[in-house]
CSV table of C-alpha atoms in Angstrom, one decimal:
chain,number,residue,atom,x,y,z
T,269,MET,CA,-24.7,-50.2,193.3
T,270,THR,CA,-26.1,-50.5,196.8
T,271,ASP,CA,-23.1,-48.4,198.0
T,272,LEU,CA,-24.2,-45.7,195.6
T,273,VAL,CA,-27.8,-45.6,197.1
T,274,ALA,CA,-26.3,-45.4,200.6
T,275,TYR,CA,-23.9,-42.7,199.6
T,276,ILE,CA,-26.7,-40.7,198.0
T,277,LEU,CA,-29.0,-41.0,201.1
T,278,THR,CA,-26.1,-40.0,203.4
T,279,GLY,CA,-25.1,-37.2,201.1
T,280,LEU,CA,-28.6,-35.8,200.9
T,281,GLY,CA,-28.7,-35.8,204.7
T,282,ILE,CA,-25.4,-33.9,205.0
T,283,GLY,CA,-26.3,-31.7,202.0
T,284,ALA,CA,-29.6,-30.7,203.6
T,285,GLY,CA,-27.5,-29.2,206.5
T,286,PHE,CA,-25.4,-27.2,203.9
T,287,ALA,CA,-28.6,-26.1,202.2
T,288,LEU,CA,-30.2,-24.9,205.4
T,289,VAL,CA,-27.1,-22.9,206.3
T,290,GLY,CA,-26.8,-21.6,202.8
T,291,SER,CA,-30.5,-20.6,202.6
T,292,GLY,CA,-29.9,-18.6,205.8
T,293,ILE,CA,-27.1,-16.8,204.1
T,294,VAL,CA,-29.3,-16.1,201.1
T,295,MET,CA,-32.2,-14.9,203.2
T,296,ILE,CA,-30.1,-12.4,205.0
T,297,TYR,CA,-28.2,-11.3,201.9
T,298,ARG,CA,-31.3,-10.7,199.8
T,299,VAL,CA,-32.8,-8.4,202.3
T,300,THR,CA,-29.8,-6.6,203.7
T,301,ARG,CA,-27.0,-7.2,201.1
T,302,VAL,CA,-24.9,-8.4,204.0
T,303,VAL,CA,-23.0,-11.7,203.7
T,304,ASN,CA,-23.4,-13.1,207.2
T,305,PHE,CA,-20.2,-14.9,208.3
T,306,ALA,CA,-21.7,-15.7,211.7
T,307,GLN,CA,-24.1,-18.1,210.0
T,308,GLY,CA,-22.2,-21.2,211.0
T,309,ALA,CA,-22.1,-20.1,214.6
T,310,PHE,CA,-26.0,-20.3,214.7
T,311,ALA,CA,-25.7,-24.0,213.9
T,312,VAL,CA,-23.0,-24.7,216.5
T,313,LEU,CA,-24.9,-22.7,219.2
T,314,ALA,CA,-28.1,-24.5,218.6
T,315,ALA,CA,-26.4,-27.9,218.6
T,316,MET,CA,-24.7,-27.2,221.9
T,317,THR,CA,-27.9,-25.8,223.4
T,318,ALA,CA,-29.8,-28.9,222.3
T,319,SER,CA,-27.2,-31.2,223.8
T,320,THR,CA,-27.5,-29.3,227.2
T,321,LEU,CA,-31.3,-29.3,227.1
T,322,LEU,CA,-31.3,-33.0,226.3
T,323,ALA,CA,-28.8,-33.8,229.1
T,324,ALA,CA,-31.3,-32.0,231.4
T,325,ASN,CA,-33.9,-34.6,230.4
T,326,LEU,CA,-36.0,-32.4,228.1
T,327,PRO,CA,-37.7,-34.6,225.6
T,328,HIS,CA,-36.6,-34.8,222.0
T,329,GLY,CA,-38.4,-32.3,219.8
T,330,VAL,CA,-38.9,-29.8,222.6
T,331,ALA,CA,-35.1,-29.5,223.2
T,332,GLU,CA,-34.4,-29.1,219.5
T,333,ILE,CA,-37.2,-26.5,219.0
T,334,LEU,CA,-36.0,-24.5,221.9
T,335,ALA,CA,-32.4,-24.6,220.6
T,336,VAL,CA,-33.6,-23.3,217.2
T,337,ALA,CA,-35.5,-20.5,219.0
T,338,VAL,CA,-32.2,-19.6,220.8
T,339,ALA,CA,-30.5,-19.5,217.4
T,340,ALA,CA,-33.2,-17.3,216.0
T,341,GLY,CA,-32.8,-15.0,219.0
T,342,THR,CA,-29.0,-15.0,218.5
T,343,GLY,CA,-29.6,-14.2,214.8
T,344,LEU,CA,-31.7,-11.2,215.8
T,345,LEU,CA,-29.0,-10.0,218.2
T,346,VAL,CA,-26.3,-10.4,215.5
T,347,GLY,CA,-28.5,-8.5,213.1
T,348,ALA,CA,-29.1,-5.7,215.7
T,349,VAL,CA,-25.3,-5.3,216.1
T,350,ALA,CA,-24.5,-5.7,212.4
T,351,ILE,CA,-27.2,-3.5,210.8
T,352,GLY,CA,-28.8,-1.7,213.7
T,353,LYS,CA,-26.9,1.5,213.4
T,354,PRO,CA,-28.3,3.6,210.5
T,355,GLY,CA,-25.8,4.2,207.7
T,356,THR,CA,-23.7,1.0,208.3
T,357,THR,CA,-22.5,-0.2,204.9
T,358,PRO,CA,-23.0,-3.9,204.0
T,359,GLY,CA,-19.2,-4.2,203.9
T,360,ALA,CA,-18.8,-3.0,207.4
T,361,SER,CA,-21.7,-5.2,208.5
T,362,LEU,CA,-19.9,-8.2,207.0
T,363,ILE,CA,-16.8,-7.5,209.1
T,364,ILE,CA,-19.0,-7.2,212.2
T,365,THR,CA,-20.6,-10.6,211.5
T,366,LEU,CA,-17.1,-12.1,211.0
T,367,GLY,CA,-16.0,-10.6,214.4
T,368,LEU,CA,-19.2,-11.9,216.1
T,369,GLY,CA,-18.5,-15.4,214.6
T,370,VAL,CA,-15.1,-15.4,216.3
T,371,PHE,CA,-16.6,-14.0,219.5
T,372,ALA,CA,-19.1,-16.9,219.4
T,373,TYR,CA,-16.1,-19.3,219.7
T,374,ALA,CA,-15.1,-17.7,223.0
T,375,VAL,CA,-18.6,-18.0,224.3
T,376,GLU,CA,-19.0,-21.6,223.2
T,377,VAL,CA,-15.7,-22.7,224.6
T,378,LEU,CA,-16.5,-20.9,227.9
T,379,VAL,CA,-19.9,-22.5,228.2
T,380,TRP,CA,-19.5,-25.9,226.7
T,381,GLY,CA,-15.7,-26.5,226.5
T,382,ASP,CA,-13.7,-27.4,223.5
T,383,GLN,CA,-14.5,-31.1,223.3
T,384,PRO,CA,-16.8,-32.5,220.6
T,385,ARG,CA,-20.4,-32.9,221.6
T,386,SER,CA,-23.3,-34.9,220.2
T,387,PHE,CA,-26.6,-36.3,221.2
T,388,PRO,CA,-28.6,-39.3,219.9
T,389,GLY,CA,-31.0,-38.8,217.0
T,390,VAL,CA,-33.4,-41.2,215.5
T,391,PRO,CA,-32.2,-44.7,216.5
T,392,GLY,CA,-31.6,-47.6,214.2
T,393,ALA,CA,-30.4,-47.9,210.6
T,394,ILE,CA,-31.8,-49.1,207.3
T,395,ASP,CA,-30.1,-51.8,205.4
T,396,ILE,CA,-29.5,-51.2,201.7
T,397,GLY,CA,-27.8,-54.3,200.4
T,398,ASP,CA,-24.5,-54.6,202.3
T,399,SER,CA,-24.6,-50.9,203.5
T,400,ARG,CA,-26.3,-49.5,206.5
T,401,VAL,CA,-27.5,-45.9,206.6
T,402,PRO,CA,-28.5,-44.4,210.0
T,403,ALA,CA,-32.2,-43.7,210.0
T,404,HIS,CA,-31.5,-40.2,211.2
T,405,TYR,CA,-30.5,-39.2,207.7
T,406,LEU,CA,-34.0,-39.7,206.6
T,407,LEU,CA,-35.2,-37.4,209.4
T,408,ILE,CA,-32.9,-34.7,208.2
T,409,ILE,CA,-34.2,-34.9,204.7
T,410,GLY,CA,-37.8,-35.3,205.9
T,411,VAL,CA,-37.5,-32.0,207.9
T,412,THR,CA,-35.5,-30.0,205.4
T,413,VAL,CA,-37.8,-30.5,202.4
T,414,PRO,CA,-41.0,-29.3,204.1
T,415,VAL,CA,-39.1,-26.3,205.6
T,416,PHE,CA,-38.1,-25.3,202.1
T,417,VAL,CA,-41.6,-25.8,200.9
T,418,ALA,CA,-42.9,-23.7,203.8
T,419,LEU,CA,-40.4,-20.9,203.0
T,420,ALA,CA,-41.5,-20.9,199.3
T,421,VAL,CA,-45.1,-20.6,200.4
T,422,PHE,CA,-44.2,-17.9,202.9
T,423,PHE,CA,-42.5,-15.7,200.3
T,424,ALA,CA,-45.1,-16.3,197.6
T,425,ARG,CA,-48.3,-16.1,199.6
T,426,THR,CA,-47.9,-13.9,202.6
T,427,ASP,CA,-47.7,-10.1,202.7
T,428,LEU,CA,-44.8,-10.3,205.2
T,429,GLY,CA,-42.9,-12.6,202.8
T,430,LYS,CA,-43.6,-10.1,199.9
T,431,ALA,CA,-42.4,-7.2,202.0
T,432,LEU,CA,-39.1,-9.1,202.6
T,433,SER,CA,-38.9,-9.7,198.8
T,434,ALA,CA,-39.7,-6.0,198.3
T,435,CYS,CA,-36.7,-5.0,200.3
T,436,ALA,CA,-34.6,-7.3,198.2
T,437,SER,CA,-36.1,-6.0,195.0
T,438,ASN,CA,-35.9,-2.2,195.6
T,439,ARG,CA,-35.0,-0.8,199.1
T,440,TYR,CA,-35.8,2.8,198.2
T,441,ALA,CA,-39.3,1.8,197.0
T,442,ALA,CA,-39.8,-0.3,200.1
T,443,ARG,CA,-39.2,2.9,202.2
T,444,VAL,CA,-41.5,4.9,200.0
T,445,VAL,CA,-44.5,2.5,200.7
T,446,GLY,CA,-43.6,2.6,204.4
T,447,ILE,CA,-41.8,-0.8,204.9
T,448,SER,CA,-39.1,-0.5,207.5
T,449,VAL,CA,-36.0,-1.8,205.8
T,450,THR,CA,-34.2,-2.1,209.1
T,451,ARG,CA,-37.0,-4.1,210.7
T,452,MET,CA,-37.2,-6.4,207.7
T,453,GLY,CA,-33.4,-6.8,207.9
T,454,LEU,CA,-33.6,-7.8,211.5
T,455,LEU,CA,-36.4,-10.3,210.7
T,456,SER,CA,-34.2,-11.8,208.0
T,457,PHE,CA,-31.4,-12.2,210.5
T,458,ALA,CA,-33.8,-14.0,212.9
T,459,PHE,CA,-34.9,-16.3,210.0
T,460,GLY,CA,-31.2,-16.9,209.1
T,461,GLY,CA,-30.5,-17.8,212.8
T,462,ALA,CA,-33.4,-20.3,212.8
T,463,LEU,CA,-32.3,-21.9,209.6
T,464,GLY,CA,-28.7,-22.2,210.8
T,465,GLY,CA,-29.9,-23.5,214.1
T,466,LEU,CA,-32.1,-26.1,212.4
T,467,ALA,CA,-29.1,-27.3,210.4
T,468,GLY,CA,-27.1,-27.6,213.7
T,469,VAL,CA,-29.7,-29.7,215.6
T,470,LEU,CA,-30.4,-31.9,212.6
T,471,VAL,CA,-26.8,-32.7,211.7
T,472,THR,CA,-25.3,-33.1,215.2
T,473,PRO,CA,-26.6,-36.7,215.9
T,474,VAL,CA,-24.7,-38.0,212.8
T,475,GLN,CA,-21.8,-35.5,212.9
T,476,GLN,CA,-20.2,-34.4,216.2
T,477,VAL,CA,-20.1,-30.7,216.7
T,478,THR,CA,-17.2,-28.7,218.2
T,479,PHE,CA,-17.0,-24.9,218.5
T,480,ASP,CA,-15.2,-24.6,215.2
T,481,THR,CA,-17.5,-26.8,213.2
T,482,ASP,CA,-19.0,-23.6,211.8
T,483,VAL,CA,-16.1,-23.4,209.4
T,484,THR,CA,-17.2,-26.6,207.5
T,485,LEU,CA,-20.8,-25.5,207.6
T,486,ILE,CA,-20.2,-21.9,206.4
T,487,VAL,CA,-17.8,-23.0,203.7
T,488,ASN,CA,-20.3,-25.5,202.3
T,489,GLY,CA,-23.3,-23.4,203.0
T,490,PHE,CA,-21.6,-20.4,201.3
T,491,ALA,CA,-20.7,-22.6,198.3
T,492,ALA,CA,-24.3,-23.6,198.0
T,493,ALA,CA,-25.5,-20.0,198.3
T,494,ILE,CA,-22.9,-18.9,195.7
T,495,LEU,CA,-24.3,-21.3,193.2
T,496,GLY,CA,-27.6,-19.4,193.3
T,497,GLY,CA,-25.8,-16.0,193.1
T,498,LEU,CA,-26.6,-15.5,196.8
T,499,THR,CA,-30.2,-14.7,195.9
T,500,ARG,CA,-31.9,-17.9,194.9
T,501,PRO,CA,-33.1,-20.3,197.6
T,502,ALA,CA,-34.2,-23.1,195.3
T,503,VAL,CA,-30.7,-23.2,193.6
T,504,THR,CA,-29.2,-23.1,197.1
T,505,LEU,CA,-31.1,-26.2,198.1
T,506,ALA,CA,-30.1,-28.0,195.0
T,507,GLY,CA,-26.5,-26.8,195.4
T,508,GLY,CA,-26.4,-27.9,199.0
T,509,LEU,CA,-27.7,-31.4,198.3
T,510,LEU,CA,-25.4,-31.7,195.3
T,511,LEU,CA,-22.4,-30.8,197.5
T,512,GLY,CA,-23.4,-33.3,200.2
T,513,VAL,CA,-23.9,-36.1,197.7
T,514,GLY,CA,-20.7,-35.2,195.8
T,515,GLN,CA,-18.6,-35.1,199.0
T,516,THR,CA,-20.0,-38.4,200.3
T,517,MET,CA,-19.2,-40.1,197.1
T,518,ILE,CA,-15.7,-38.7,197.0
T,519,ALA,CA,-15.2,-39.8,200.6
T,520,GLY,CA,-16.6,-43.2,199.8
T,521,TYR,CA,-14.8,-44.0,196.6
T,522,ILE,CA,-11.6,-42.0,196.9
T,523,GLY,CA,-11.1,-40.9,200.5
T,524,GLY,CA,-12.4,-38.5,203.0
T,525,ALA,CA,-9.4,-36.2,203.4
T,526,TYR,CA,-10.2,-33.8,200.5
T,527,GLN,CA,-13.9,-32.9,201.2
T,528,THR,CA,-13.4,-29.2,202.0
T,529,GLU,CA,-10.8,-28.8,199.3
T,530,VAL,CA,-13.3,-30.1,196.7
T,531,THR,CA,-15.9,-27.7,198.0
T,532,LEU,CA,-13.5,-24.7,197.8
T,533,LEU,CA,-12.4,-25.7,194.3
T,534,LEU,CA,-16.1,-25.9,193.2
T,535,MET,CA,-16.9,-22.6,194.8
T,536,LEU,CA,-13.9,-20.9,193.2
T,537,SER,CA,-14.9,-22.3,189.8
T,538,VAL,CA,-18.4,-21.0,190.1
T,539,MET,CA,-17.2,-17.6,191.2
T,540,ILE,CA,-14.8,-17.3,188.3
T,541,VAL,CA,-17.4,-18.4,185.8
T,542,GLN,CA,-19.9,-15.9,187.3
T,543,ALA,CA,-17.3,-13.1,187.3
T,544,ALA,CA,-16.4,-13.9,183.7
T,545,ARG,CA,-20.0,-13.9,182.7
T,546,ARG,CA,-20.6,-10.6,184.4
T,547,SER,CA,-17.7,-8.8,182.8
T,548,THR,CA,-18.7,-10.1,179.4
T,549,LEU,CA,-22.2,-8.6,180.0
T,550,GLN,CA,-20.7,-5.3,181.1
T,551,GLU,CA,-18.6,-5.2,177.9
T,552,GLU,CA,-21.6,-6.0,175.8
T,553,SER,CA,-23.8,-3.3,177.5
T,554,ALA,CA,-21.0,-0.7,177.3
W,173,MET,CA,-56.0,27.0,207.7
W,174,ALA,CA,-58.2,24.2,208.9
W,175,ASP,CA,-58.3,22.5,205.5
W,176,GLN,CA,-54.6,22.5,204.9
W,177,LEU,CA,-53.3,18.9,204.5
W,178,ILE,CA,-49.6,19.8,204.3
W,179,VAL,CA,-48.0,22.8,206.0
W,180,VAL,CA,-44.2,23.1,205.5
W,181,ASP,CA,-42.7,25.9,207.6
W,182,ASP,CA,-39.2,27.2,207.2
W,183,LEU,CA,-37.8,23.7,206.2
W,184,VAL,CA,-34.1,23.2,206.0
W,185,VAL,CA,-32.6,19.9,204.8
W,186,ARG,CA,-28.9,19.3,204.5
W,187,TYR,CA,-26.8,16.4,203.0
W,188,GLY,CA,-23.6,16.6,204.9
W,189,THR,CA,-22.4,20.2,204.4
W,190,ALA,CA,-24.5,20.8,201.3
W,191,THR,CA,-27.8,22.6,201.9
W,192,ALA,CA,-30.6,21.1,199.7
W,193,LEU,CA,-33.5,23.1,201.1
W,194,ASP,CA,-33.0,26.5,202.7
W,195,GLY,CA,-36.1,27.8,204.5
W,196,VAL,CA,-38.9,26.5,202.4
W,197,ASN,CA,-42.6,27.3,203.1
W,198,LEU,CA,-45.3,25.4,201.3
W,199,THR,CA,-48.9,24.4,201.8
W,200,VAL,CA,-51.3,22.0,200.1
W,201,GLY,CA,-55.0,22.3,200.9
W,202,ALA,CA,-57.6,19.6,200.7
W,203,GLY,CA,-58.5,18.7,197.1
W,204,GLU,CA,-55.9,21.2,195.8
W,205,LEU,CA,-53.7,20.6,192.7
W,206,VAL,CA,-50.3,22.2,193.4
W,207,THR,CA,-47.2,22.0,191.3
W,208,LEU,CA,-43.6,22.5,192.2
W,209,ILE,CA,-41.3,23.5,189.3
W,210,GLY,CA,-37.7,24.4,189.1
W,211,PRO,CA,-34.4,23.3,187.5
W,212,ASN,CA,-32.6,20.0,188.3
W,213,GLY,CA,-30.9,20.1,191.7
W,214,ALA,CA,-33.3,22.8,193.0
W,215,GLY,CA,-34.4,20.5,195.8
W,216,LYS,CA,-37.8,19.4,194.5
W,217,SER,CA,-37.2,15.7,195.1
W,218,THR,CA,-35.6,16.4,198.5
W,219,LEU,CA,-38.8,18.2,199.6
W,220,VAL,CA,-41.0,15.3,198.6
W,221,ASN,CA,-38.6,12.7,200.1
W,222,THR,CA,-38.7,14.7,203.4
W,223,LEU,CA,-42.5,14.9,203.4
W,224,SER,CA,-42.4,11.1,202.8
W,225,GLY,CA,-40.2,10.6,205.8
W,226,ILE,CA,-37.2,9.2,203.9
W,227,VAL,CA,-35.0,12.2,204.4
W,228,ALA,CA,-34.8,13.9,207.9
W,229,PRO,CA,-35.1,17.7,208.1
W,230,ALA,CA,-32.3,19.7,209.8
W,231,ALA,CA,-34.7,22.5,210.9
W,232,GLY,CA,-38.2,23.7,210.4
W,233,THR,CA,-41.5,22.0,210.8
W,234,ILE,CA,-43.8,19.8,208.7
W,235,THR,CA,-47.4,19.4,209.7
W,236,VAL,CA,-49.3,16.7,207.9
W,237,ARG,CA,-53.1,16.2,208.3
W,238,GLY,CA,-54.3,13.1,206.5
W,239,ARG,CA,-52.4,10.5,204.5
W,240,LEU,CA,-49.6,11.2,202.0
W,241,ALA,CA,-48.6,8.8,199.3
W,242,HIS,CA,-45.5,9.1,197.1
W,243,VAL,CA,-44.9,8.3,193.5
W,244,PRO,CA,-41.1,8.5,193.4
W,245,GLU,CA,-38.9,9.8,190.6
W,246,GLY,CA,-38.0,7.1,188.1
W,247,ARG,CA,-41.2,5.1,189.2
W,248,GLU,CA,-39.2,2.8,191.4
W,249,VAL,CA,-41.5,-0.2,191.1
W,250,PHE,CA,-40.5,-3.6,192.7
W,251,PRO,CA,-39.1,-5.1,189.5
W,252,ASP,CA,-39.1,-8.7,190.7
W,253,LEU,CA,-42.6,-8.7,192.1
W,254,THR,CA,-45.9,-8.9,190.1
W,255,VAL,CA,-48.0,-5.9,189.4
W,256,ASP,CA,-50.6,-7.2,191.9
W,257,ASP,CA,-47.9,-7.6,194.7
W,258,ASN,CA,-46.6,-4.1,193.9
W,259,LEU,CA,-50.1,-2.7,194.5
W,260,ARG,CA,-50.6,-4.8,197.6
W,261,LEU,CA,-47.5,-3.5,199.2
W,262,GLY,CA,-48.7,0.0,198.5
W,263,GLY,CA,-51.3,-0.7,201.3
W,264,TRP,CA,-48.6,-1.9,203.7
W,265,ARG,CA,-49.3,0.8,206.2
W,266,ASN,CA,-53.0,0.1,206.2
W,267,GLY,CA,-52.9,-3.4,207.5
W,268,ARG,CA,-54.4,-6.5,206.0
W,269,ARG,CA,-57.8,-5.1,205.2
W,270,GLY,CA,-56.3,-2.2,203.4
W,271,ARG,CA,-54.6,-4.4,200.8
W,272,ASP,CA,-57.5,-5.2,198.6
W,273,THR,CA,-56.3,-4.2,195.1
W,274,SER,CA,-59.6,-4.5,193.2
W,275,ARG,CA,-60.4,-0.8,193.7
W,276,ILE,CA,-57.1,0.1,191.9
W,277,TYR,CA,-58.1,-2.0,188.8
W,278,GLU,CA,-61.3,0.0,188.6
W,279,ILE,CA,-59.5,3.3,188.7
W,280,LEU,CA,-56.6,2.1,186.4
W,281,PRO,CA,-58.2,-0.6,184.2
W,282,GLY,CA,-55.1,-0.7,182.0
W,283,LEU,CA,-53.4,-2.6,184.8
W,284,VAL,CA,-55.9,-5.6,184.8
W,285,ARG,CA,-54.2,-7.2,181.8
W,286,VAL,CA,-50.8,-7.2,183.3
W,287,ARG,CA,-51.6,-7.9,187.0
W,288,LYS,CA,-49.7,-11.2,187.0
W,289,GLN,CA,-46.7,-9.9,185.2
W,290,ARG,CA,-43.5,-8.9,186.8
W,291,ALA,CA,-43.4,-5.1,187.1
W,292,GLY,CA,-39.8,-4.9,185.8
W,293,LEU,CA,-40.9,-6.2,182.5
W,294,LEU,CA,-43.5,-3.5,181.8
W,295,SER,CA,-43.0,-0.4,179.6
W,296,GLY,CA,-42.2,2.9,181.3
W,297,GLY,CA,-45.8,4.1,181.0
W,298,GLN,CA,-47.2,0.9,182.5
W,299,GLN,CA,-44.6,1.1,185.4
W,300,GLN,CA,-45.8,4.7,186.0
W,301,MET,CA,-49.4,3.4,186.2
W,302,VAL,CA,-48.2,0.8,188.7
W,303,ALA,CA,-46.4,3.5,190.8
W,304,VAL,CA,-49.5,5.6,190.8
W,305,GLY,CA,-51.7,2.6,191.6
W,306,ARG,CA,-49.3,1.6,194.4
W,307,ALA,CA,-49.5,5.1,195.9
W,308,LEU,CA,-53.3,5.1,195.7
W,309,MET,CA,-53.4,1.8,197.7
W,310,ALA,CA,-52.4,3.9,200.7
W,311,ARG,CA,-55.8,5.7,200.3
W,312,PRO,CA,-54.0,9.0,200.4
W,313,ASP,CA,-55.5,12.5,200.9
W,314,VAL,CA,-52.5,13.9,199.0
W,315,LEU,CA,-50.6,12.2,196.2
W,316,MET,CA,-47.1,13.5,195.7
W,317,ILE,CA,-45.8,12.8,192.2
W,318,ASP,CA,-42.1,13.2,191.5
W,319,GLU,CA,-41.9,13.6,187.7
W,320,LEU,CA,-45.1,12.4,186.1
W,321,SER,CA,-44.1,12.7,182.4
W,322,LEU,CA,-40.4,12.1,182.3
W,323,GLY,CA,-39.4,9.5,179.7
W,324,LEU,CA,-43.0,8.8,178.7
W,325,ALA,CA,-44.8,9.0,175.4
W,326,PRO,CA,-47.1,12.0,175.0
W,327,ILE,CA,-50.2,9.7,174.7
W,328,VAL,CA,-49.4,8.0,178.0
W,329,VAL,CA,-48.9,11.3,179.7
W,330,THR,CA,-52.3,12.5,178.4
W,331,GLU,CA,-53.9,9.3,179.9
W,332,LEU,CA,-52.2,9.8,183.2
W,333,VAL,CA,-53.2,13.4,183.4
W,334,ALA,CA,-56.8,12.4,182.7
W,335,HIS,CA,-56.6,9.9,185.5
W,336,LEU,CA,-55.3,12.6,187.9
W,337,ARG,CA,-58.1,15.0,186.9
W,338,GLU,CA,-60.7,12.3,187.5
W,339,LEU,CA,-59.2,11.3,190.9
W,340,ASN,CA,-59.2,15.0,191.9
W,341,ALA,CA,-62.7,15.7,190.7
W,342,GLU,CA,-64.4,12.4,191.9
W,343,HIS,CA,-62.4,11.6,195.0
W,344,GLY,CA,-61.2,15.0,196.1
W,345,LEU,CA,-57.6,13.8,196.0
W,346,ALA,CA,-55.1,16.6,196.4
W,347,VAL,CA,-51.9,16.4,194.3
W,348,LEU,CA,-48.4,17.8,194.8
W,349,LEU,CA,-46.8,17.5,191.4
W,350,ILE,CA,-43.2,17.8,190.5
W,351,GLU,CA,-42.9,18.2,186.7
W,352,GLN,CA,-40.2,18.9,184.2
W,353,ASN,CA,-42.8,20.0,181.7
W,354,ALA,CA,-43.9,23.3,183.2
W,355,ARG,CA,-46.5,23.9,180.6
W,356,LEU,CA,-48.2,20.6,181.4
W,357,ALA,CA,-47.9,21.3,185.2
W,358,LEU,CA,-49.2,24.8,185.1
W,359,GLY,CA,-52.1,23.8,182.9
W,360,LEU,CA,-53.2,21.0,185.2
W,361,CYS,CA,-52.6,22.6,188.6
W,362,SER,CA,-54.3,25.6,190.2
W,363,ARG,CA,-51.3,26.8,192.3
W,364,ALA,CA,-47.6,26.7,191.7
W,365,TYR,CA,-44.3,27.1,193.5
W,366,VAL,CA,-41.0,27.8,191.8
W,367,LEU,CA,-38.0,26.3,193.6
W,368,GLU,CA,-34.5,27.4,192.8
W,369,ALA,CA,-31.3,26.4,194.7
W,370,GLY,CA,-33.3,25.3,197.7
W,371,ARG,CA,-35.5,28.4,198.0
W,372,VAL,CA,-39.0,29.2,196.8
W,373,VAL,CA,-38.5,32.1,194.5
W,374,LEU,CA,-42.0,32.5,193.3
W,375,GLU,CA,-45.5,31.2,194.3
W,376,GLY,CA,-49.1,31.9,193.4
W,377,PRO,CA,-52.0,30.9,191.2
W,378,ALA,CA,-50.7,28.8,188.3
W,379,GLY,CA,-51.9,31.4,185.8
W,380,GLU,CA,-49.9,34.2,187.5
W,381,VAL,CA,-46.8,32.1,187.8
W,382,ALA,CA,-47.0,31.1,184.1
W,383,ALA,CA,-47.4,34.8,183.2
W,384,SER,CA,-44.3,35.9,185.1
W,385,PRO,CA,-41.4,36.8,182.8
W,386,ARG,CA,-39.0,34.8,184.8
W,387,VAL,CA,-41.0,31.6,184.4
W,388,ALA,CA,-41.9,32.3,180.8
W,389,ALA,CA,-38.3,32.6,179.9
W,390,ALA,CA,-36.8,29.8,181.9
W,391,TYR,CA,-39.5,27.2,181.9
W,392,LEU,CA,-42.0,27.8,179.1
W,393,GLY,CA,-39.5,28.5,176.4
W,394,GLY,CA,-40.9,32.0,175.7
W,395,GLY,CA,-39.3,35.4,175.7
W,396,VAL,CA,-35.5,35.7,175.7
W,397,SER,CA,-33.8,32.4,176.5
W,398,ALA,CA,-31.5,32.4,179.5
W,399,PRO,CA,-27.8,32.5,178.7
């Protein structure tokens, strides 16, 4: 029983990272209709940047915030390349983000090498019966939940948030009232970069990061995002947490070798169910 | 010409190789009610979209004095946002202070009841009210309406027309109206343009345009019907 509590706490911590990456994907997709495959790279880049800044004796907090800012700037840059040219279709933009994600590997290997990197997080551990859970997992959860609350408030209460939602709701109408759809798209990429970067700096102390860690993050983040049909941040949060807890339990009770496969299987099932439901709807409306 | 709000001079718009507008001239004066009639595909929506800055002209000039607001064809509300948020975003260009929606509820009291509802769930008539209210949020000098009556019940159209007359009389709002129902349009407006295949084929006071055999036959259902 105490194992279960420990697995759930650990799983929530890992899942929070997936949820942050996933919500970045959702944020960008809603506004631009582009699935951003460079999303995992934001996390890796921020993690690497934080490790360098911490090694240069910057204090905790400052280093992480700067790293998230770098990720946000990178997001803006990726957005500018992916959607900056008028008339670029979402499909073409998707391929551009995929290319930029691979390009990020080269930059990361060049700057930081190909060895795993990490940095210390919150020290200590909490004892739950016989199990010990690193206290850092609580920090991950403690940061992620307020971030999601802040995002919800931002979209519900501010005009800028509403303008972003307006682009998601009806792009043509957004242009009619004078909202620059491209500028909002770039803003969503910056947000996506920040969310991905936050996932990177939060998760790195408990999970080492290498240049290709983005694959794990993007697969799980995408799976979480798919649960919400790529458009619902709240479902993405729930999906990410569920994936994290589920994987931790499978790793704990069965073995850790199949985590990604389980995620992929889940994602595939969700997509098949959604596709089946959609075609049924189309038949009914036809 | 000092009181002209919109002056369109020899405007050409192309979509790829297709020419949508071919040398169009048009003016809208302060407080004027102007209608633009013509068959589907004549380029009416293109003209309004170009004035709105959504479509780029290939040649010609557009001079705009004052503010334009656009009620697009098919209403085009933000379906997932509340009525109130739809209205607020209509004032997007005006900055924070220009986004107070209370004035719109005074002009269109029918929207008060549904202000917290999602716009996509409203009836067509209510959505058209939202689209008009959203455009009025921009505090326009000219309201460009692309299809006012299309798909709406006659009683709703009557109400909308009454609102337009009131806005024109009390606030001096000029209107550029695209309308399928030529009888309605020519009755409401003082001046008319007839657009066919990207060219203005007829223009003048609404009464004269309505009296022309060409318009009577093609748009008002009188005389010999076109083959």
